[in-house]
Amino acid sequence: MLLKSAVAGIAWPALPDLPAAQRMALLWQFEQSERWPADVLQHHQLQQLALVIDHARRTVPFYRDRLKAAVRGEALTLPQLRALPLLTRRDIQDAGPALLSTAIPPQFGPVHENRTSGATGQPVQVSRTGLDALLWQVNTVRDHYWHQRDQSLKFAAIRALGPGIADAPQGITASGWGAASEALRVTGPSALLSLNADIAVQAAWIKRHAPGYLLTYPSNLAALLAHFAQQGEQLPGLRAVLTVGETVSPALRAACRDSLGVDIEDTYSSQELGYIALQCPVSGQYHVMAESVLVEVLDAAGNPCAPGETGRLVVSSLHNYATPLIRYELHDHAVAGTACVCGRTLPTLARIAGRERNMLRLPDGSTHWPLVGFHRFRDIAPVRQYQLIQHTLQSVEVRLACDRALTVAEEAQLGEVICAALGYAFELRFAYFERELPRAANGKFEEFVCAIP
């Protein structure tokens, strides 16, 4: 890798500035720790998590009684960790400000809020610091290095964005791949498009930019592949498709290879936790980002799953001193992995069975990935969980689990937000549930379901 020098007149060897030096130092450490013996890696994880637990017990009102019996000091063991209660999305909703530390260390950088719907349609809000953002960026670069991506090529992304950001048909462009990569080296340009664009518009935008790499969501990719196949079109110059946010099926991987001649390179992350796992470029398994998170795969009884067994994912953040997430249950499931042939000793997940999402269909025949406006739900009414079901081209059922019955005015406000986010004045029918919305027969939950035959 040819580093970018921060000193004028010095091109080689590069002299990086402080932010770049920090990223390089972390990357160097990650290159060592990803090949440590498993017991050494786990020891360092537990040592760091013990510090977070101690901080949470002292400075976070929610945890003061909850962690009273937890081990003190740096002698945390895995059995002791597993004795701690799970943190649920409902816990986060109920706790509100009580889950925020009253003494966030200033050396961790600025605090920012993240609002997310998560895999079960339950909006939550957590705070993270500049350190979390730094680790996010370093793991982004790690993913590029693992897959040996040519960063001189154009990078294009189609993502869920706020209203008025990178709208179709133009989107927006930039001179580099973003802060994570540009801190270390000169990259090729990038382009960004909002996910609310029609699939045909997205396809034309991709062809116009002719990127070397494309990032989007699996369900959106599936619709794009169907469009390209129907039109008999190819994307010459494309090296790989990067996916985020949803489950990638074997069928989708095969369709991508057949249609575009490239592989899918997936990542598993969440707004609350950052990167959780990266797909291995050798085996296809997912390596846990063990320097940032401690991941447990548990069976129905709460016991660790053996390799090949499917269980629920419970994740602890190792560095969030703003909103400590200790044994946070994501409501995603994964298959516990095996030792990887690549030689990296990071824990593995063989497969992730997380969130899926259908495509919204509009009366004019267009389809797009649905944005449902959930970021504003809790500002309007005490919505704990939501699900949208499209029954016809003109009507959508809004299923809500709430703390109380909503007023007519609150329903009207929610309706305005939902229709604006979906991009059409649908006829909305509200249905209310007492505690939790029902899951499908297979146990999965989808935030948006298109039930049109």
Coordinates of C-alpha atoms in Angstrom, one line a residue:
M1 CA 0.0 0.0 0.0
L2 CA 1.4 3.4 -1.0
L3 CA 0.6 5.7 2.0
K4 CA -0.4 9.4 1.6
S5 CA 2.2 11.7 3.1
A6 CA 1.0 14.7 5.1
V7 CA 4.3 16.6 4.7
A8 CA 4.7 18.8 1.6
G9 CA 7.7 17.8 -0.4
I10 CA 7.9 14.3 1.0
A11 CA 6.2 11.7 -1.2
W12 CA 8.2 8.7 -0.1
P13 CA 8.6 7.3 2.5
A14 CA 5.3 8.9 3.5
L15 CA 5.1 10.9 6.7
P16 CA 1.4 10.5 7.9
D17 CA -0.4 12.9 10.1
L18 CA -1.7 11.9 13.6
P19 CA -5.2 10.6 12.4
A20 CA -3.5 8.4 9.8
A21 CA -0.8 7.3 12.2
Q22 CA -3.6 6.2 14.7
R23 CA -5.3 4.1 12.0
M24 CA -2.0 2.5 10.9
A25 CA -1.2 1.6 14.5
L26 CA -4.6 0.0 14.9
L27 CA -4.3 -1.9 11.6
W28 CA -0.9 -3.2 12.6
Q29 CA -2.3 -4.4 15.9
F30 CA -5.2 -6.0 14.1
E31 CA -2.8 -7.9 11.8
Q32 CA -1.2 -9.4 14.9
S33 CA -4.4 -10.1 16.9
E34 CA -6.3 -11.8 14.1
R35 CA -3.7 -14.6 14.2
W36 CA -3.4 -14.9 18.0
P37 CA -4.2 -18.2 19.7
A38 CA -7.9 -18.2 20.6
D39 CA -7.3 -18.2 24.4
V40 CA -5.0 -15.2 24.1
L41 CA -7.5 -13.2 22.1
Q42 CA -10.3 -14.1 24.5
H43 CA -8.2 -13.0 27.5
H44 CA -7.7 -9.6 26.0
Q45 CA -11.4 -9.3 25.1
L46 CA -12.5 -10.1 28.6
Q47 CA -9.9 -7.8 30.1
Q48 CA -11.3 -4.9 28.0
L49 CA -14.9 -5.8 28.7
A50 CA -14.2 -5.8 32.4
L51 CA -13.2 -2.2 32.2
V52 CA -16.4 -1.3 30.3
I53 CA -18.5 -3.2 33.0
D54 CA -16.8 -1.3 35.8
H55 CA -17.4 2.0 34.0
A56 CA -21.1 1.1 33.4
R57 CA -21.6 0.1 37.0
R58 CA -20.1 3.4 38.3
T59 CA -21.6 5.9 35.8
V60 CA -24.7 4.4 34.1
P61 CA -27.9 4.5 36.2
F62 CA -29.4 1.6 34.3
Y63 CA -26.5 -0.7 35.2
R64 CA -25.9 0.3 38.9
D65 CA -28.2 -2.4 40.3
R66 CA -28.0 -4.7 37.3
L67 CA -24.3 -5.2 37.5
K68 CA -24.0 -5.0 41.3
A69 CA -23.0 -8.6 41.6
A70 CA -20.7 -8.6 38.5
V71 CA -17.0 -9.3 39.0
R72 CA -14.9 -6.3 39.8
G73 CA -11.5 -5.6 38.3
E74 CA -9.9 -7.3 35.3
A75 CA -10.5 -10.9 36.3
L76 CA -13.7 -11.4 34.3
T77 CA -14.2 -14.9 33.0
L78 CA -16.5 -16.2 30.3
P79 CA -18.8 -18.0 32.8
Q80 CA -19.1 -14.8 34.8
L81 CA -20.0 -12.9 31.7
R82 CA -22.7 -15.5 30.7
A83 CA -24.2 -15.1 34.2
L84 CA -25.1 -11.4 33.4
P85 CA -28.6 -10.7 32.1
L86 CA -29.2 -10.1 28.4
L87 CA -29.9 -6.5 27.3
T88 CA -32.9 -6.4 25.0
R89 CA -34.2 -3.7 22.7
R90 CA -37.1 -3.2 25.1
D91 CA -34.6 -2.6 27.9
I92 CA -33.0 0.2 25.8
Q93 CA -36.4 1.7 25.0
D94 CA -37.5 1.6 28.7
A95 CA -34.2 2.9 30.0
G96 CA -34.0 6.0 27.8
P97 CA -31.5 8.5 29.2
A98 CA -30.7 6.1 32.1
L99 CA -28.6 4.0 29.8
L100 CA -26.3 7.0 29.0
S101 CA -23.1 7.4 31.1
T102 CA -22.9 10.4 33.3
A103 CA -19.1 10.5 32.9
I104 CA -18.1 9.8 29.3
P105 CA -14.3 9.9 29.1
P106 CA -13.4 13.1 27.1
Q107 CA -10.5 11.4 25.5
F108 CA -12.9 9.2 23.5
G109 CA -13.9 12.1 21.4
P110 CA -17.3 13.7 20.5
V111 CA -20.5 11.9 21.4
H112 CA -23.1 11.2 18.7
E113 CA -26.5 9.6 18.7
N114 CA -27.6 6.6 16.5
R115 CA -31.2 5.8 15.9
T116 CA -32.0 2.5 14.4
S117 CA -34.9 0.2 13.7
G118 CA -32.9 -3.0 14.1
A119 CA -34.0 -6.4 12.9
T120 CA -37.4 -6.5 14.7
G121 CA -38.8 -3.1 13.8
Q122 CA -38.1 -1.8 17.3
P123 CA -36.5 1.7 17.1
V124 CA -33.8 2.3 19.6
Q125 CA -31.4 5.1 20.3
V126 CA -27.8 4.7 21.5
S127 CA -24.9 7.1 21.8
R128 CA -21.4 6.4 20.6
T129 CA -18.1 8.3 20.7
G130 CA -15.3 9.3 18.3
L131 CA -13.5 6.1 19.3
D132 CA -16.3 4.0 18.0
A133 CA -16.2 5.9 14.7
L134 CA -12.4 5.4 14.5
L135 CA -12.8 1.6 15.0
W136 CA -15.5 1.6 12.3
Q137 CA -13.2 3.3 9.9
V138 CA -10.3 1.0 10.7
N139 CA -12.4 -2.1 10.1
T140 CA -13.6 -0.6 6.8
V141 CA -10.0 -0.3 5.7
R142 CA -9.4 -3.8 7.0
D143 CA -12.2 -5.2 4.8
H144 CA -10.7 -3.4 1.7
Y145 CA -7.2 -4.9 2.5
W146 CA -8.5 -8.4 3.1
H147 CA -10.3 -8.5 -0.3
Q148 CA -7.4 -6.7 -2.0
R149 CA -9.6 -4.1 -3.6
D150 CA -8.1 -1.8 -6.2
Q151 CA -8.8 1.6 -4.6
S152 CA -7.8 3.5 -7.7
L153 CA -11.2 2.4 -9.2
K154 CA -14.5 4.1 -8.8
F155 CA -16.7 3.1 -5.8
A156 CA -20.5 3.4 -6.1
A157 CA -23.0 2.9 -3.3
I158 CA -26.8 2.8 -3.2
R159 CA -27.9 3.2 0.4
A160 CA -30.8 4.3 2.6
L161 CA -30.3 8.1 3.1
G162 CA -32.3 10.9 4.6
P163 CA -34.7 13.0 2.5
G164 CA -33.0 15.2 -0.1
I165 CA -29.6 13.4 0.1
A166 CA -28.2 12.0 -3.1
D167 CA -31.6 11.8 -4.8
A168 CA -32.1 10.3 -8.2
P169 CA -31.3 10.6 -11.0
Q170 CA -28.0 12.2 -10.3
G171 CA -27.0 11.3 -6.8
I172 CA -23.8 12.9 -5.6
T173 CA -20.1 12.3 -6.4
A174 CA -16.9 12.7 -4.4
S175 CA -13.2 12.6 -5.2
G176 CA -12.4 9.7 -2.9
W177 CA -13.7 6.6 -1.2
G178 CA -14.5 8.4 2.1
A179 CA -12.7 9.3 5.3
A180 CA -11.7 5.8 6.3
S181 CA -9.6 5.2 3.1
E182 CA -8.6 8.8 2.3
A183 CA -6.9 9.2 5.7
L184 CA -4.3 6.7 4.5
R185 CA -4.0 6.9 0.7
V186 CA -5.2 8.6 -2.5
T187 CA -8.2 6.7 -3.9
G188 CA -10.3 6.8 -7.0
P189 CA -13.6 8.7 -7.0
S190 CA -17.0 7.6 -5.5
A191 CA -20.7 8.1 -6.3
L192 CA -23.7 7.8 -4.0
L193 CA -27.4 7.4 -4.8
S194 CA -30.4 7.2 -2.5
L195 CA -32.1 3.9 -2.2
N196 CA -35.5 5.4 -2.8
A197 CA -34.9 5.5 -6.6
D198 CA -36.7 3.1 -8.9
I199 CA -34.7 0.0 -9.9
A200 CA -34.6 1.1 -13.5
V201 CA -33.2 4.5 -12.5
Q202 CA -30.6 2.8 -10.3
A203 CA -29.5 0.5 -13.1
A204 CA -29.1 3.5 -15.5
W205 CA -27.1 5.3 -12.8
I206 CA -24.8 2.3 -12.3
K207 CA -24.2 2.0 -16.0
R208 CA -23.4 5.7 -16.3
H209 CA -20.8 5.6 -13.5
A210 CA -19.3 2.2 -14.5
P211 CA -17.8 1.5 -11.0
G212 CA -15.2 -1.0 -10.1
Y213 CA -17.1 -1.8 -6.9
L214 CA -20.8 -1.5 -6.0
L215 CA -22.3 -1.4 -2.5
T216 CA -26.0 -2.0 -1.7
Y217 CA -28.4 -4.1 0.2
P218 CA -29.1 -7.7 -0.8
S219 CA -32.8 -7.3 -1.5
N220 CA -32.0 -4.3 -3.7
L221 CA -29.3 -6.2 -5.4
A222 CA -31.7 -9.0 -6.2
A223 CA -34.0 -6.5 -7.9
L224 CA -31.1 -5.0 -9.9
L225 CA -29.9 -8.5 -11.0
A226 CA -33.4 -9.3 -12.3
H227 CA -33.5 -6.0 -14.2
F228 CA -30.1 -6.5 -15.8
A229 CA -31.0 -10.1 -16.7
Q230 CA -34.3 -9.0 -18.3
Q231 CA -32.5 -6.3 -20.3
G232 CA -29.6 -8.6 -21.2
E233 CA -27.1 -6.0 -19.8
Q234 CA -23.7 -6.5 -18.2
L235 CA -21.5 -4.3 -16.1
P236 CA -18.0 -4.5 -17.6
G237 CA -15.3 -3.4 -15.3
L238 CA -17.2 -4.4 -12.1
R239 CA -14.8 -6.3 -9.7
A240 CA -17.2 -7.1 -6.8
V241 CA -20.5 -6.3 -5.2
L242 CA -20.4 -5.3 -1.5
T243 CA -23.5 -6.0 0.5
V244 CA -24.7 -4.8 3.9
G245 CA -27.7 -4.8 6.1
E246 CA -29.5 -8.0 5.2
T247 CA -29.0 -11.7 4.8
V248 CA -27.2 -12.9 1.7
S249 CA -28.6 -16.2 0.4
P250 CA -26.6 -18.8 -1.6
A251 CA -29.1 -18.2 -4.4
L252 CA -28.3 -14.5 -4.5
R253 CA -24.5 -15.2 -4.6
A254 CA -25.1 -17.6 -7.5
A255 CA -27.3 -15.1 -9.3
C256 CA -24.7 -12.3 -9.0
R257 CA -22.0 -14.6 -10.4
D258 CA -24.3 -15.6 -13.3
S259 CA -25.6 -12.2 -14.1
L260 CA -22.6 -9.9 -13.5
G261 CA -19.7 -12.4 -13.3
V262 CA -18.5 -11.2 -9.9
D263 CA -18.8 -12.3 -6.3
I264 CA -20.6 -10.8 -3.4
E265 CA -18.4 -9.6 -0.5
D266 CA -20.6 -9.2 2.6
T267 CA -20.3 -7.5 5.9
Y268 CA -22.4 -7.8 9.1
S269 CA -22.8 -4.7 11.1
S270 CA -25.4 -2.7 13.1
Q271 CA -25.8 1.0 13.9
E272 CA -25.6 0.2 17.6
L273 CA -22.4 -1.8 17.5
G274 CA -20.5 -1.0 14.3
Y275 CA -18.8 -3.9 12.4
I276 CA -19.6 -7.3 13.9
A277 CA -18.1 -9.6 11.3
L278 CA -16.5 -9.5 7.8
Q279 CA -16.7 -12.2 5.2
C280 CA -13.5 -14.1 4.8
P281 CA -12.0 -13.7 1.2
V282 CA -10.7 -17.3 1.4
S283 CA -13.5 -19.5 3.0
G284 CA -16.6 -17.3 2.8
Q285 CA -17.2 -17.6 6.5
Y286 CA -17.6 -14.5 8.6
H287 CA -14.8 -13.4 10.9
V288 CA -15.9 -11.7 14.1
M289 CA -14.3 -8.3 14.6
A290 CA -13.0 -9.5 18.0
E291 CA -11.0 -6.4 18.7
S292 CA -14.3 -4.4 18.8
V293 CA -17.0 -6.8 20.0
L294 CA -17.4 -10.0 21.9
V295 CA -19.9 -12.3 20.2
E296 CA -21.9 -15.2 21.7
V297 CA -24.0 -17.6 19.7
L298 CA -26.5 -19.1 22.1
D299 CA -29.1 -21.9 21.9
A300 CA -32.6 -21.6 23.3
A301 CA -31.3 -22.5 26.8
G302 CA -28.7 -19.8 26.7
N303 CA -25.8 -22.2 26.2
P304 CA -23.0 -21.7 23.6
C305 CA -23.7 -23.3 20.2
A306 CA -21.3 -25.8 18.8
P307 CA -19.9 -25.3 15.3
G308 CA -22.7 -25.9 12.8
E309 CA -25.5 -25.1 15.2
T310 CA -27.8 -22.2 14.8
G311 CA -28.3 -19.8 17.7
R312 CA -29.2 -16.2 18.6
L313 CA -26.5 -13.6 18.5
V314 CA -25.6 -11.8 21.7
V315 CA -23.0 -9.0 21.4
S316 CA -21.0 -6.9 23.8
S317 CA -19.3 -3.7 22.7
L318 CA -15.7 -3.5 24.0
H319 CA -15.3 0.3 23.7
N320 CA -18.6 2.1 24.0
Y321 CA -18.3 4.2 27.1
A322 CA -21.3 6.4 26.2
T323 CA -24.1 3.8 26.0
P324 CA -22.5 0.5 27.2
L325 CA -24.1 -2.4 25.4
I326 CA -23.3 -5.5 27.5
R327 CA -24.7 -8.8 26.3
Y328 CA -27.0 -7.1 23.8
E329 CA -29.5 -9.5 22.1
L330 CA -29.8 -8.4 18.5
H331 CA -32.7 -10.7 17.5
D332 CA -30.5 -12.1 14.7
H333 CA -29.5 -15.7 14.4
A334 CA -26.2 -17.2 13.1
V335 CA -24.6 -20.6 12.5
A336 CA -21.5 -21.0 14.7
G337 CA -18.4 -21.4 12.5
T338 CA -15.3 -23.6 12.4
A339 CA -11.6 -22.9 12.4
C340 CA -10.9 -21.0 9.1
V341 CA -8.5 -22.3 6.4
C342 CA -7.2 -18.7 5.9
G343 CA -5.1 -19.0 9.0
R344 CA -6.9 -16.1 10.9
T345 CA -7.9 -17.3 14.3
L346 CA -10.7 -14.7 14.8
P347 CA -14.0 -16.4 15.9
T348 CA -16.2 -17.4 12.9
L349 CA -19.8 -17.4 11.9
A350 CA -20.6 -19.9 9.1
R351 CA -23.7 -18.0 8.1
I352 CA -25.8 -15.1 9.3
A353 CA -29.6 -15.4 9.2
G354 CA -30.6 -11.8 9.9
R355 CA -33.0 -9.3 8.6
E356 CA -34.7 -9.5 5.2
R357 CA -36.9 -7.0 3.4
N358 CA -39.3 -7.1 0.5
M359 CA -39.5 -4.5 -2.3
L360 CA -42.2 -1.8 -2.3
R361 CA -44.4 -1.8 -5.4
L362 CA -45.9 1.5 -6.6
P363 CA -49.0 1.9 -8.9
D364 CA -47.0 3.1 -11.8
G365 CA -45.2 -0.3 -11.9
S366 CA -41.9 0.9 -10.4
T367 CA -40.3 -0.9 -7.4
H368 CA -37.8 0.2 -4.8
W369 CA -36.4 -0.6 -1.4
P370 CA -38.8 0.8 1.2
L371 CA -37.8 3.6 3.5
V372 CA -40.5 3.7 6.2
G373 CA -39.6 6.8 8.2
F374 CA -39.0 5.0 11.5
H375 CA -36.5 7.5 12.7
R376 CA -39.3 9.9 13.6
F377 CA -41.8 7.4 15.0
R378 CA -40.8 7.7 18.7
D379 CA -40.8 11.5 18.3
I380 CA -44.4 11.4 17.5
A381 CA -45.9 8.6 19.6
P382 CA -44.7 5.8 22.0
V383 CA -44.1 3.2 19.3
R384 CA -42.2 0.2 20.5
Q385 CA -42.3 -1.9 17.3
Y386 CA -43.7 -1.6 13.9
Q387 CA -44.3 -3.5 10.7
L388 CA -45.7 -2.4 7.3
I389 CA -47.5 -4.8 5.1
Q390 CA -48.4 -3.8 1.5
H391 CA -51.7 -5.6 0.6
T392 CA -52.4 -3.8 -2.7
L393 CA -50.8 -1.1 -4.9
Q394 CA -52.7 1.5 -3.0
S395 CA -53.0 0.2 0.5
V396 CA -50.6 -0.5 3.4
E397 CA -51.3 -2.0 6.8
V398 CA -49.4 -0.4 9.6
R399 CA -48.9 -2.7 12.6
L400 CA -47.8 -1.1 15.8
A401 CA -47.0 -2.3 19.3
C402 CA -47.3 0.8 21.5
D403 CA -47.3 1.8 25.2
R404 CA -50.8 3.2 24.9
A405 CA -53.5 3.8 22.3
L406 CA -52.6 6.6 19.9
T407 CA -54.7 9.7 19.3
V408 CA -56.2 10.5 16.0
A409 CA -53.7 13.3 15.6
E410 CA -50.7 11.0 16.3
E411 CA -52.0 8.5 13.7
A412 CA -52.3 11.3 11.2
Q413 CA -48.7 12.5 11.9
L414 CA -47.4 8.9 11.6
G415 CA -49.3 8.5 8.4
E416 CA -47.7 11.6 6.9
V417 CA -44.2 10.4 7.8
I418 CA -44.8 6.9 6.4
C419 CA -46.3 8.1 3.1
A420 CA -43.6 10.7 2.6
A421 CA -40.9 8.1 3.3
L422 CA -42.5 5.5 0.9
G423 CA -43.0 8.1 -1.8
Y424 CA -46.7 7.6 -2.3
A425 CA -50.0 8.6 -0.6
F426 CA -51.0 5.1 0.4
E427 CA -54.3 4.3 2.1
L428 CA -53.1 3.3 5.6
R429 CA -54.9 1.0 8.0
F430 CA -53.5 0.9 11.5
A431 CA -53.6 -2.3 13.6
Y432 CA -52.5 -2.4 17.2
F433 CA -50.8 -5.1 19.3
E434 CA -50.3 -5.2 23.0
R435 CA -46.7 -6.3 23.5
E436 CA -44.9 -7.7 20.4
L437 CA -45.8 -8.1 16.8
P438 CA -46.3 -11.7 15.5
R439 CA -43.5 -13.4 13.6
A440 CA -43.8 -15.5 10.5
A441 CA -44.1 -19.3 10.8
N442 CA -40.4 -19.7 10.2
G443 CA -39.7 -17.4 13.2
K444 CA -38.4 -14.5 11.1
F445 CA -39.6 -11.0 11.3
E446 CA -39.6 -8.5 8.4
E447 CA -40.1 -4.8 8.9
F448 CA -41.7 -4.5 5.5
V449 CA -43.7 -7.2 3.7
C450 CA -45.1 -6.9 0.2
A451 CA -48.1 -9.3 0.2
I452 CA -49.2 -8.5 -3.4
P453 CA -49.2 -11.8 -5.4

